[in-house]
mmCIF file with all atom_site columns, C-alpha atoms in Angstrom:
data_model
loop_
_atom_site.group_PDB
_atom_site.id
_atom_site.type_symbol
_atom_site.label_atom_id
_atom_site.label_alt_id
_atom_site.label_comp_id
_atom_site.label_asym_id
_atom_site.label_entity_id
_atom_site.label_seq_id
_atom_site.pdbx_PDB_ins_code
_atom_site.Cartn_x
_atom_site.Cartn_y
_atom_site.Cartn_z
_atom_site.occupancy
_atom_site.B_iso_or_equiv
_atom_site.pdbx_formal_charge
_atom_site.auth_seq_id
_atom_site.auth_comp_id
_atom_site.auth_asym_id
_atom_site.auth_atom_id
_atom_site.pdbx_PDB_model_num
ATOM 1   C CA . UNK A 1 1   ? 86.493  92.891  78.064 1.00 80.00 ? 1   UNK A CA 1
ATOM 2   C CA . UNK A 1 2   ? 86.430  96.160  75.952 1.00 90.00 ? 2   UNK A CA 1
ATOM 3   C CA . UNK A 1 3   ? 87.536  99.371  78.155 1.00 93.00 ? 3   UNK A CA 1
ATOM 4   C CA . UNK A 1 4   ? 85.479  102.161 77.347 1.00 97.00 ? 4   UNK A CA 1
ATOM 5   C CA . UNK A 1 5   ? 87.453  105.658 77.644 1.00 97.00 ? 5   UNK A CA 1
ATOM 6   C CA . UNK A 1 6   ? 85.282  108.954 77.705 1.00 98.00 ? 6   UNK A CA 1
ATOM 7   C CA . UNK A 1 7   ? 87.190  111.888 76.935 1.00 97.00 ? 7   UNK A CA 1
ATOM 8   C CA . UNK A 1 8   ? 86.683  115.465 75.716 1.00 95.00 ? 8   UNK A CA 1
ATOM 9   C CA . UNK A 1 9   ? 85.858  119.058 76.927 1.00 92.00 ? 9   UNK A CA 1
ATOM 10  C CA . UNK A 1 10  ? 84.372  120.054 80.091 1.00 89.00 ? 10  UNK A CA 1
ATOM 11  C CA . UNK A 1 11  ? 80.475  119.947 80.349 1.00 90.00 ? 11  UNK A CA 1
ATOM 12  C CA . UNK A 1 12  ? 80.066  118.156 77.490 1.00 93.00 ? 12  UNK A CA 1
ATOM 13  C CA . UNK A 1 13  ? 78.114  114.641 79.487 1.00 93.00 ? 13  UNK A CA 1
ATOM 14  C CA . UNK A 1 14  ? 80.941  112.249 80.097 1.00 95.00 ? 14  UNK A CA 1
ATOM 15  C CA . UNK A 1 15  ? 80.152  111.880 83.731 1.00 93.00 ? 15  UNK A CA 1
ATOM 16  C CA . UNK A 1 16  ? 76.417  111.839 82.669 1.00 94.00 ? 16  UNK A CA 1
ATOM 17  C CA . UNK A 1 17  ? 77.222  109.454 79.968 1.00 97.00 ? 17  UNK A CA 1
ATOM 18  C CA . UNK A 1 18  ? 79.280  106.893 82.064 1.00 96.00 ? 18  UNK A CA 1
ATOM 19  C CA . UNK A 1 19  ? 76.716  106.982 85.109 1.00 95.00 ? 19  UNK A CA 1
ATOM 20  C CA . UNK A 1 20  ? 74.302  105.873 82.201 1.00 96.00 ? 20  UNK A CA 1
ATOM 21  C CA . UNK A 1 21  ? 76.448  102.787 80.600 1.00 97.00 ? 21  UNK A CA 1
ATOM 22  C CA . UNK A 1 22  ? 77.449  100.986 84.363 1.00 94.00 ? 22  UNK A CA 1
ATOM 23  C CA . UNK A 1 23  ? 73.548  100.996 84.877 1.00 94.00 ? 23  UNK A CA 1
ATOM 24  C CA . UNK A 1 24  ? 73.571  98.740  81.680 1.00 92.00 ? 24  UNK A CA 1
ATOM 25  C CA . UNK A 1 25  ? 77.143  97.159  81.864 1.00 92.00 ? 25  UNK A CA 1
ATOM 26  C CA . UNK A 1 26  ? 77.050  95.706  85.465 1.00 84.00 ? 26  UNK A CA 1
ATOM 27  C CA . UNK A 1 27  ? 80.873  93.895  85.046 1.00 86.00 ? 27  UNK A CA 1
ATOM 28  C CA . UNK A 1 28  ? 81.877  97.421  84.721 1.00 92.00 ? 28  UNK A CA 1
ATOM 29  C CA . UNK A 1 29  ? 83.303  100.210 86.907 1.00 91.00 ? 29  UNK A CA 1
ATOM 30  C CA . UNK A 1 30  ? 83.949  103.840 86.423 1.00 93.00 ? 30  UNK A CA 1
ATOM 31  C CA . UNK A 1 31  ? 87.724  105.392 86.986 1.00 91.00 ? 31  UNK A CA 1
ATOM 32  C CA . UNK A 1 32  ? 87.234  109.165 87.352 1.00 92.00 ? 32  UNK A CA 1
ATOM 33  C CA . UNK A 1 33  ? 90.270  111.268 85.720 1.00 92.00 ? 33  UNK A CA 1
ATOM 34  C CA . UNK A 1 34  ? 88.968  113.977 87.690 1.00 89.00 ? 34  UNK A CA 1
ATOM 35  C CA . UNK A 1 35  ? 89.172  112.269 91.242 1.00 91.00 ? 35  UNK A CA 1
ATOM 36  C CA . UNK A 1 36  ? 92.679  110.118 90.448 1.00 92.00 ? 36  UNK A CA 1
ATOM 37  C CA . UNK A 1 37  ? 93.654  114.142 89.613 1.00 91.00 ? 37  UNK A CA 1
ATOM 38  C CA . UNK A 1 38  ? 92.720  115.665 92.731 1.00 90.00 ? 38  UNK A CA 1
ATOM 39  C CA . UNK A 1 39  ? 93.888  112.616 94.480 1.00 92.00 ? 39  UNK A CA 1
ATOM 40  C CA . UNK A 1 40  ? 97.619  113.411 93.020 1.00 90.00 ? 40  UNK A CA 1
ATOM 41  C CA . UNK A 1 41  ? 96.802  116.858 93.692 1.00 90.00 ? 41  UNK A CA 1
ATOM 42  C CA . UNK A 1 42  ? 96.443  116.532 97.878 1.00 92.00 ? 42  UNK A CA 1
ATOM 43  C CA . UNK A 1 43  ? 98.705  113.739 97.910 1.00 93.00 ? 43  UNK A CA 1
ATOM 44  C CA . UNK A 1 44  ? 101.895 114.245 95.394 1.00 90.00 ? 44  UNK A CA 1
ATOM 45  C CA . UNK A 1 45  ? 101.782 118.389 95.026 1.00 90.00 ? 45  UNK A CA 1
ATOM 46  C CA . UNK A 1 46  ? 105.252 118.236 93.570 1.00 92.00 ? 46  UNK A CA 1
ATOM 47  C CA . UNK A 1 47  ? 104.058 116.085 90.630 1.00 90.00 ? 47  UNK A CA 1
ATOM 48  C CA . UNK A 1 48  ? 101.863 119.065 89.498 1.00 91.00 ? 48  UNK A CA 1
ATOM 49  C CA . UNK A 1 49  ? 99.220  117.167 88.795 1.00 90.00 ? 49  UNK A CA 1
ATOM 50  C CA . UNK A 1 50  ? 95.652  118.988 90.314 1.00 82.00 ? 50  UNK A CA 1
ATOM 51  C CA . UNK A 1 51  ? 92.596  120.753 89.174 1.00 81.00 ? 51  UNK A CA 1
ATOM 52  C CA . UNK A 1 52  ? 94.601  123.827 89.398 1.00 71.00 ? 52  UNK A CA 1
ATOM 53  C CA . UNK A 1 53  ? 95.729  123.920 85.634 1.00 75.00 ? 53  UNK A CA 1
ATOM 54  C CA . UNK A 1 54  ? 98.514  121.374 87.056 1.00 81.00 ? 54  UNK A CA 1
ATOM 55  C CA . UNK A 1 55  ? 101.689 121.494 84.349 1.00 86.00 ? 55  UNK A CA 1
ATOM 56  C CA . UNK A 1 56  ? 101.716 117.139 84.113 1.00 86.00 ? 56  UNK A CA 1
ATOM 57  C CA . UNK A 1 57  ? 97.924  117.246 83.913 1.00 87.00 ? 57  UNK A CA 1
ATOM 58  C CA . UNK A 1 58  ? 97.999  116.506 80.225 1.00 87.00 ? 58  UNK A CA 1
ATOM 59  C CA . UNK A 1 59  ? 101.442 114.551 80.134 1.00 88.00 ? 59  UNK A CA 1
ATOM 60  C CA . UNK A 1 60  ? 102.026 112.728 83.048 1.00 91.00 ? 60  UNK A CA 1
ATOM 61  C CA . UNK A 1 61  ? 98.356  112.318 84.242 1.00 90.00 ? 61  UNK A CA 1
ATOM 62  C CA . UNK A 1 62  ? 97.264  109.600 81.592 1.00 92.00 ? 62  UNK A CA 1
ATOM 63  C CA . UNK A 1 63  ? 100.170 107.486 81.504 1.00 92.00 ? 63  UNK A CA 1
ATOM 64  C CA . UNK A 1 64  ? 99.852  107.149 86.080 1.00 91.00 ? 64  UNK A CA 1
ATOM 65  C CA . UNK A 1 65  ? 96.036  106.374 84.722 1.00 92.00 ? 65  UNK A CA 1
ATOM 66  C CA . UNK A 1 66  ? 96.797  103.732 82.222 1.00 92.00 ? 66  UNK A CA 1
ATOM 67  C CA . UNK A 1 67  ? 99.245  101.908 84.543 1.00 91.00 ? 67  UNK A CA 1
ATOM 68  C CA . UNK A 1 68  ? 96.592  101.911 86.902 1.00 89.00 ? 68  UNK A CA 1
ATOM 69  C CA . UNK A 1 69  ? 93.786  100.179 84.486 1.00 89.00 ? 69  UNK A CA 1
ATOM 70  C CA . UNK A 1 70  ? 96.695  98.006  83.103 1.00 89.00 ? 70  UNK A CA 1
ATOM 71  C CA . UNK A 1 71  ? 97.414  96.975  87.126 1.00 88.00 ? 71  UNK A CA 1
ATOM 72  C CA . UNK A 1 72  ? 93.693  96.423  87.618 1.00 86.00 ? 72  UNK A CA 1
ATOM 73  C CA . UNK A 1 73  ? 93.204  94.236  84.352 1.00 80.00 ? 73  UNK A CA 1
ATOM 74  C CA . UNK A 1 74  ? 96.274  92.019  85.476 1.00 81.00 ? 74  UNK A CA 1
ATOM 75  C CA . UNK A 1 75  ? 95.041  91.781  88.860 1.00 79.00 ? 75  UNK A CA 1
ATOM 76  C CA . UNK A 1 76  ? 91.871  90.746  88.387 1.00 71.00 ? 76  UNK A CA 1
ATOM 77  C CA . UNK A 1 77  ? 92.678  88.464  84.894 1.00 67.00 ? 77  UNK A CA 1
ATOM 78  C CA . UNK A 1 78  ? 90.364  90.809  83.011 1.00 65.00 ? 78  UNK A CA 1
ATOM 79  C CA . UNK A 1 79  ? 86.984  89.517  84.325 1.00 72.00 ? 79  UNK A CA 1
ATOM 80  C CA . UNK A 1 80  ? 85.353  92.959  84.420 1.00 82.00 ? 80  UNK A CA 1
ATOM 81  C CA . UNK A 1 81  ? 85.851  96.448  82.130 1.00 87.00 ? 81  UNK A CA 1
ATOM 82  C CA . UNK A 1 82  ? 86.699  100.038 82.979 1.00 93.00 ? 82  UNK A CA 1
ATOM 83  C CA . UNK A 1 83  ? 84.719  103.228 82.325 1.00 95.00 ? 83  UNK A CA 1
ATOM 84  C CA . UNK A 1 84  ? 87.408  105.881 82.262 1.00 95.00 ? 84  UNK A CA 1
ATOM 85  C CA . UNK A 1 85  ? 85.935  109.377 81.778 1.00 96.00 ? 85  UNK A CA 1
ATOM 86  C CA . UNK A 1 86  ? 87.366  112.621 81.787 1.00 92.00 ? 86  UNK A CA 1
ATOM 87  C CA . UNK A 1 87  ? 88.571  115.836 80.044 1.00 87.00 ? 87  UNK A CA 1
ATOM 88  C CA . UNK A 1 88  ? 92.520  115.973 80.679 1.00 74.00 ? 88  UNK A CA 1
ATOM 89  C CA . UNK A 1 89  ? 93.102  113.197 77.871 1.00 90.00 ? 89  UNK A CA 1
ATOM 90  C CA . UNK A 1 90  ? 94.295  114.805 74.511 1.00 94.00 ? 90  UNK A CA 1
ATOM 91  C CA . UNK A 1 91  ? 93.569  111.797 71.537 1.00 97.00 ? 91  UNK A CA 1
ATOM 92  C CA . UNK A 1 92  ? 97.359  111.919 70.437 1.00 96.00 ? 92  UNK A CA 1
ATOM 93  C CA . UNK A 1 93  ? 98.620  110.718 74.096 1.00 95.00 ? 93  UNK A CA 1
ATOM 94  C CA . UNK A 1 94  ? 95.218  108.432 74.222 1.00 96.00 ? 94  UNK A CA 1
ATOM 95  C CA . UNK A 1 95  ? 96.801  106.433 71.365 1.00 95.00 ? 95  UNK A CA 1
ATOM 96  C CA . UNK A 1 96  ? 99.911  106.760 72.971 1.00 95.00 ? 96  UNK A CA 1
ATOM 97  C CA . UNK A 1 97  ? 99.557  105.180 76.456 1.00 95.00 ? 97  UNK A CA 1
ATOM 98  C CA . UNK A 1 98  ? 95.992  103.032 76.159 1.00 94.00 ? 98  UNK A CA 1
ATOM 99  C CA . UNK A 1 99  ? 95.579  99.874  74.616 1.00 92.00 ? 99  UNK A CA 1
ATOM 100 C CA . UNK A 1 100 ? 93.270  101.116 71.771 1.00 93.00 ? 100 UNK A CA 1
ATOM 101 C CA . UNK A 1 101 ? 92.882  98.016  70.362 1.00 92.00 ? 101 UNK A CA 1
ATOM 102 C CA . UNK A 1 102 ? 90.898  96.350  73.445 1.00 90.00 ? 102 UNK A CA 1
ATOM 103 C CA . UNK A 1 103 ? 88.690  99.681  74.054 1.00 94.00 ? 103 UNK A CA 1
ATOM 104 C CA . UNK A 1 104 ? 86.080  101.507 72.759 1.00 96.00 ? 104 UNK A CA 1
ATOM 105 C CA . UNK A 1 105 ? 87.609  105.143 72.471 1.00 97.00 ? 105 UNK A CA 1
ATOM 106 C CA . UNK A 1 106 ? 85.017  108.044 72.503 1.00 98.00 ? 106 UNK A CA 1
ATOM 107 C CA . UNK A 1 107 ? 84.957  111.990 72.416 1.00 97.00 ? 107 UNK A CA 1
ATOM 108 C CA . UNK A 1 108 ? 82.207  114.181 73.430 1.00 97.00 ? 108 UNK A CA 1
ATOM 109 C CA . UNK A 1 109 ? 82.441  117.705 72.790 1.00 95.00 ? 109 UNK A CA 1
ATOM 110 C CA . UNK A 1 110 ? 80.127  120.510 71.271 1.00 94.00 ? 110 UNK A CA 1
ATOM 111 C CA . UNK A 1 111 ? 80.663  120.212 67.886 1.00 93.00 ? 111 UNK A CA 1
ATOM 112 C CA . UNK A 1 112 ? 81.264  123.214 65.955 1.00 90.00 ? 112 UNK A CA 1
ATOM 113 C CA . UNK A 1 113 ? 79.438  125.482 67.973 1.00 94.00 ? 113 UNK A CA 1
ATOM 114 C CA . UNK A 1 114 ? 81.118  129.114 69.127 1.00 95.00 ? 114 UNK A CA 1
ATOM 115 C CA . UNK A 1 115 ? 82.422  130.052 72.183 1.00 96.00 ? 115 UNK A CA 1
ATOM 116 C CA . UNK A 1 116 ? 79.205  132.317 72.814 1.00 96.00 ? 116 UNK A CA 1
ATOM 117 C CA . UNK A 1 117 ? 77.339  129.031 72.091 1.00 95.00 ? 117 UNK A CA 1
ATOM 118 C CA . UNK A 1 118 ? 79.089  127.216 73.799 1.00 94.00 ? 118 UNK A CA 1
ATOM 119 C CA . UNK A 1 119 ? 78.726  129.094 77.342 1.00 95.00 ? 119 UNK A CA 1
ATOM 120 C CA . UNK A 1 120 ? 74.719  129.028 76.366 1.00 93.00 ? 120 UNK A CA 1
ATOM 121 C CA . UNK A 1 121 ? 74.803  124.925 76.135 1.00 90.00 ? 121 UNK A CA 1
ATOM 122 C CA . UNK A 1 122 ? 76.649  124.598 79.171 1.00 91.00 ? 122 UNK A CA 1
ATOM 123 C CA . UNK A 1 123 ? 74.373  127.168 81.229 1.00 93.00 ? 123 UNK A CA 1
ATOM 124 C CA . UNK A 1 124 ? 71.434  124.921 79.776 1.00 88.00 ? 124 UNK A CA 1
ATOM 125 C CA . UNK A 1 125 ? 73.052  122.346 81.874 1.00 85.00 ? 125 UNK A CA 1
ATOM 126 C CA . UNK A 1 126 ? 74.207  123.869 84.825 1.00 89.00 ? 126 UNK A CA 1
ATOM 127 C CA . UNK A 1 127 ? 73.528  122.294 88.005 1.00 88.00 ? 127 UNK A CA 1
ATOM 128 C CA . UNK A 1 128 ? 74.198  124.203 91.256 1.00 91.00 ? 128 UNK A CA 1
ATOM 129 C CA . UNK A 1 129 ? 76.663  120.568 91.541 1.00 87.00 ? 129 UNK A CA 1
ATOM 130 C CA . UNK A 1 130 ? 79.080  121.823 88.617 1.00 86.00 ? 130 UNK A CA 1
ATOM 131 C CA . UNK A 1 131 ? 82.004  124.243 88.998 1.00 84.00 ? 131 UNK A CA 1
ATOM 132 C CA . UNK A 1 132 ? 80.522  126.501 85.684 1.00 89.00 ? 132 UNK A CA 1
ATOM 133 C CA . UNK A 1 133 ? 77.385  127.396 88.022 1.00 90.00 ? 133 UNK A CA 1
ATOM 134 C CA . UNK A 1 134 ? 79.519  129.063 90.420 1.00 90.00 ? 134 UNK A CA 1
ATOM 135 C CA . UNK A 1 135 ? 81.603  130.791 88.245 1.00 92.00 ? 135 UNK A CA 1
ATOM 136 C CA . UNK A 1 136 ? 80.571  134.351 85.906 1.00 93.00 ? 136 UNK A CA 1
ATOM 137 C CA . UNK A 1 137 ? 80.344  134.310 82.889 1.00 94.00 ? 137 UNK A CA 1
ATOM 138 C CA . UNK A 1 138 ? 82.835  136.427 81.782 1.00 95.00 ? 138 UNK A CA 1
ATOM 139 C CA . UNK A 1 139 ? 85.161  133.583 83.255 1.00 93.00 ? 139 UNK A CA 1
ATOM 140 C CA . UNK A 1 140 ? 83.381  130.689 82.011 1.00 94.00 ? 140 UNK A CA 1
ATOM 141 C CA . UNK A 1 141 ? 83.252  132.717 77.896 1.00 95.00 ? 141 UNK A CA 1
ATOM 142 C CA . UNK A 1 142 ? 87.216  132.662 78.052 1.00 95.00 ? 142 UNK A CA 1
ATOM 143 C CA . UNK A 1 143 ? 87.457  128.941 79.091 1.00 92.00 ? 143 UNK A CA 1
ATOM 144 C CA . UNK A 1 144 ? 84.931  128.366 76.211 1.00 94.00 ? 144 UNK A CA 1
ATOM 145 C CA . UNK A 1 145 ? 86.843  130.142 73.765 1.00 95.00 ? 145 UNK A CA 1
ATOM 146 C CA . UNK A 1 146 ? 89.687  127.237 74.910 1.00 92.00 ? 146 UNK A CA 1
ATOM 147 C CA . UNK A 1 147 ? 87.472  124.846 74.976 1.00 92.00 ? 147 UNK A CA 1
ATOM 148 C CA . UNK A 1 148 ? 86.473  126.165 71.209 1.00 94.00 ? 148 UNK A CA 1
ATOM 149 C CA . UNK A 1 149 ? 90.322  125.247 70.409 1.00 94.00 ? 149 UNK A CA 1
ATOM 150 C CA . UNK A 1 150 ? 90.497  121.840 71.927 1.00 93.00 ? 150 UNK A CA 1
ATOM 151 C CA . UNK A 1 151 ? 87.326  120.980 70.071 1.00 93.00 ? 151 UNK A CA 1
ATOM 152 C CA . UNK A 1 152 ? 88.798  121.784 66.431 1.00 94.00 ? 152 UNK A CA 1
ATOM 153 C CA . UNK A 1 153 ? 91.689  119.317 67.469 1.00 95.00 ? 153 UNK A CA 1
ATOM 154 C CA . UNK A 1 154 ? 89.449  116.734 69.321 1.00 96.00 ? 154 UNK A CA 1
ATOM 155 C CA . UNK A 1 155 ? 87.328  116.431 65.704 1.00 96.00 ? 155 UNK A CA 1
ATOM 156 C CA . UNK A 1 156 ? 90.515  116.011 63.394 1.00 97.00 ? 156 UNK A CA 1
ATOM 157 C CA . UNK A 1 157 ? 92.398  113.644 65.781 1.00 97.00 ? 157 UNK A CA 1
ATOM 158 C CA . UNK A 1 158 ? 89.142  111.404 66.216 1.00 97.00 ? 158 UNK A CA 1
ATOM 159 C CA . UNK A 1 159 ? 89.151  111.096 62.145 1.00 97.00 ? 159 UNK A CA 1
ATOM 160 C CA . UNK A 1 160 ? 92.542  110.557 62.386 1.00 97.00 ? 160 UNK A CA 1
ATOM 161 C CA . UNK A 1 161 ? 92.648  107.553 64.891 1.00 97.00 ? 161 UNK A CA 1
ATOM 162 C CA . UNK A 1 162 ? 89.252  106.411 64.208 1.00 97.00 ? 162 UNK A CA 1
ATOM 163 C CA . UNK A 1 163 ? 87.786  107.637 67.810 1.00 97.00 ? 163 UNK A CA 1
ATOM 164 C CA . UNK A 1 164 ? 84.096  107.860 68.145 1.00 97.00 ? 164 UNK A CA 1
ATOM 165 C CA . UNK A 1 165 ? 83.494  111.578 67.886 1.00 97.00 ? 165 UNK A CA 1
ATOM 166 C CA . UNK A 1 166 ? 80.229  112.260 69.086 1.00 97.00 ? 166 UNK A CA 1
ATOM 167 C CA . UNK A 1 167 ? 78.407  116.126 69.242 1.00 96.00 ? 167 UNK A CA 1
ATOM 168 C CA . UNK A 1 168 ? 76.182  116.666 72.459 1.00 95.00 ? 168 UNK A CA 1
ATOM 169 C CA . UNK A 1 169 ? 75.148  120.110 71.902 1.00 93.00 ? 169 UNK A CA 1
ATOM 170 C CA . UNK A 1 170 ? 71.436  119.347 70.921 1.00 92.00 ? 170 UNK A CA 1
ATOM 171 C CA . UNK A 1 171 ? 69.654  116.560 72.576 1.00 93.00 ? 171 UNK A CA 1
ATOM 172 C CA . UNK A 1 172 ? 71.717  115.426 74.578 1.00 92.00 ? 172 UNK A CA 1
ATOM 173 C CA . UNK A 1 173 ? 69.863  112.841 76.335 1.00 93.00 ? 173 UNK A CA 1
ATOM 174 C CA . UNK A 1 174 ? 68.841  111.380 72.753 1.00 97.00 ? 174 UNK A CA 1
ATOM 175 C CA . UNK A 1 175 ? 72.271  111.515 71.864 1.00 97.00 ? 175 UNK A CA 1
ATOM 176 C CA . UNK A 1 176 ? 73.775  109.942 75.060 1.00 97.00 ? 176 UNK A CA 1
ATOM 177 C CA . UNK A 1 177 ? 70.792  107.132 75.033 1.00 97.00 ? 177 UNK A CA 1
ATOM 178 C CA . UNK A 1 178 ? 71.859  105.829 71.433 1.00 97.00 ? 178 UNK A CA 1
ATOM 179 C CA . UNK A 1 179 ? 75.326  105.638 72.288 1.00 97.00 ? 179 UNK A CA 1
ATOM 180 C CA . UNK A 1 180 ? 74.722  103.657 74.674 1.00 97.00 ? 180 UNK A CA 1
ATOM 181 C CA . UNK A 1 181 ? 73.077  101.464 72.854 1.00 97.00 ? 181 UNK A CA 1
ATOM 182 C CA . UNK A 1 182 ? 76.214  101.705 70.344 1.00 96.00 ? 182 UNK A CA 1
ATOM 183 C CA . UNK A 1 183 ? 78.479  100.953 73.045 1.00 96.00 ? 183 UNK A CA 1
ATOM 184 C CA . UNK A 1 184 ? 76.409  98.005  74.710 1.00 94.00 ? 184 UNK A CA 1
ATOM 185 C CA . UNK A 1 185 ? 76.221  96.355  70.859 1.00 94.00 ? 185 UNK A CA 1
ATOM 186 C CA . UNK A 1 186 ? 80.228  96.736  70.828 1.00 93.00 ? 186 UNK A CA 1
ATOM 187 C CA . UNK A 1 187 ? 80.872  95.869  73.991 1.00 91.00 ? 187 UNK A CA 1
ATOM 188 C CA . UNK A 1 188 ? 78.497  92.260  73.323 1.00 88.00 ? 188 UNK A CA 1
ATOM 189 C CA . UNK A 1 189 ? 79.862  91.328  70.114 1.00 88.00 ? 189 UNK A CA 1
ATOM 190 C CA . UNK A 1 190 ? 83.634  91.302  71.806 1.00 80.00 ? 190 UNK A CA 1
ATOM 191 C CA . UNK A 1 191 ? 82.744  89.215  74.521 1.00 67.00 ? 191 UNK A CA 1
#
């Protein structure tokens, strides 16, 4: 079975996006970068790996992830697929550590909108759930003007590997539905 990996900058639907694929892949499950993060984080402090802008978030963090999927896919003789989604994967170590070959690799992001924009789309979002609701927006504008950064990056490497880029900032849940319909299409032809 393809893995499907869901990468790219905060607030930009990969949790929304894999909660929508395992109701229509049901051989699939969903590994959270965020909780196998804040897992090291209360568990292994000294590996600096937490939601604290950890030093090994970036570095260490996806190679203890794609041991783990590798472990899983041995252990259980690859009869069912992984969802792994989250935002500390940079596309350069992606095609470094995952097996690329048997997975569908995808990047959301906000295309080429500003950091202004960007805090605008992600307010248009906000749920009292997500940790950009609590926070100002004078915080949240510099994180977006990062997130701006990654995003110019993210686009170029995705050409570059031949990564599914895709651009949520205007209908999203249009967006979202067709790629899952994409990914489902993928996902039967391999099996």
């Amino acid at each position: 079975m393809k893995d499907i990996l869901i990468f790219g900058v905060p607030r930009a639907g990969k949790t929304t996006l894999s909660k929508l694929l395992i109701e229509e892949l049901r051989d699939y499950h969903i590994f959270s970068i965020d909780a196998i993060r804040n897992a090291f984080g209360d568990v292994f402090p000294e590996l600096e790996i937490n939601d604290r802008n950890g030093k090994n978030n970036e570095t260490a963090l996806p190679d203890y992830v794609s041991r783990l999927l590798y472990w899983q896919h041995d252990e259980l003789k690859n009869k069912q697929g992984y969802i792994i989604e989250g935002c500390q994967v940079l596309p350069d170590k992606v095609s470094e550590v995952f097996d690329i070959k048997n997975s569908i690799v995808i990047y959301l992001g906000h295309g080429t909108l500003l950091p202004e924009e960007i805090l605008e789309n992600i307010r248009k979002y906000d749920t009292p759930d997500e940790y950009s609701y609590k926070r100002d927006d004078e915080t949240m504008l510099k994180q977006c003007r990062e997130y701006y950064e990654i995003e110019k990056m993210n686009i170029a490497k995705c050409k570059k590997y031949g990564f599914i880029y895709v651009d949520t900032s205007t209908n999203r849940k249009e967006v979202l539905r067709k790629l899952v319909d994409q990914i489902k299409s993928i996902v039967e032809e391999f099996n």
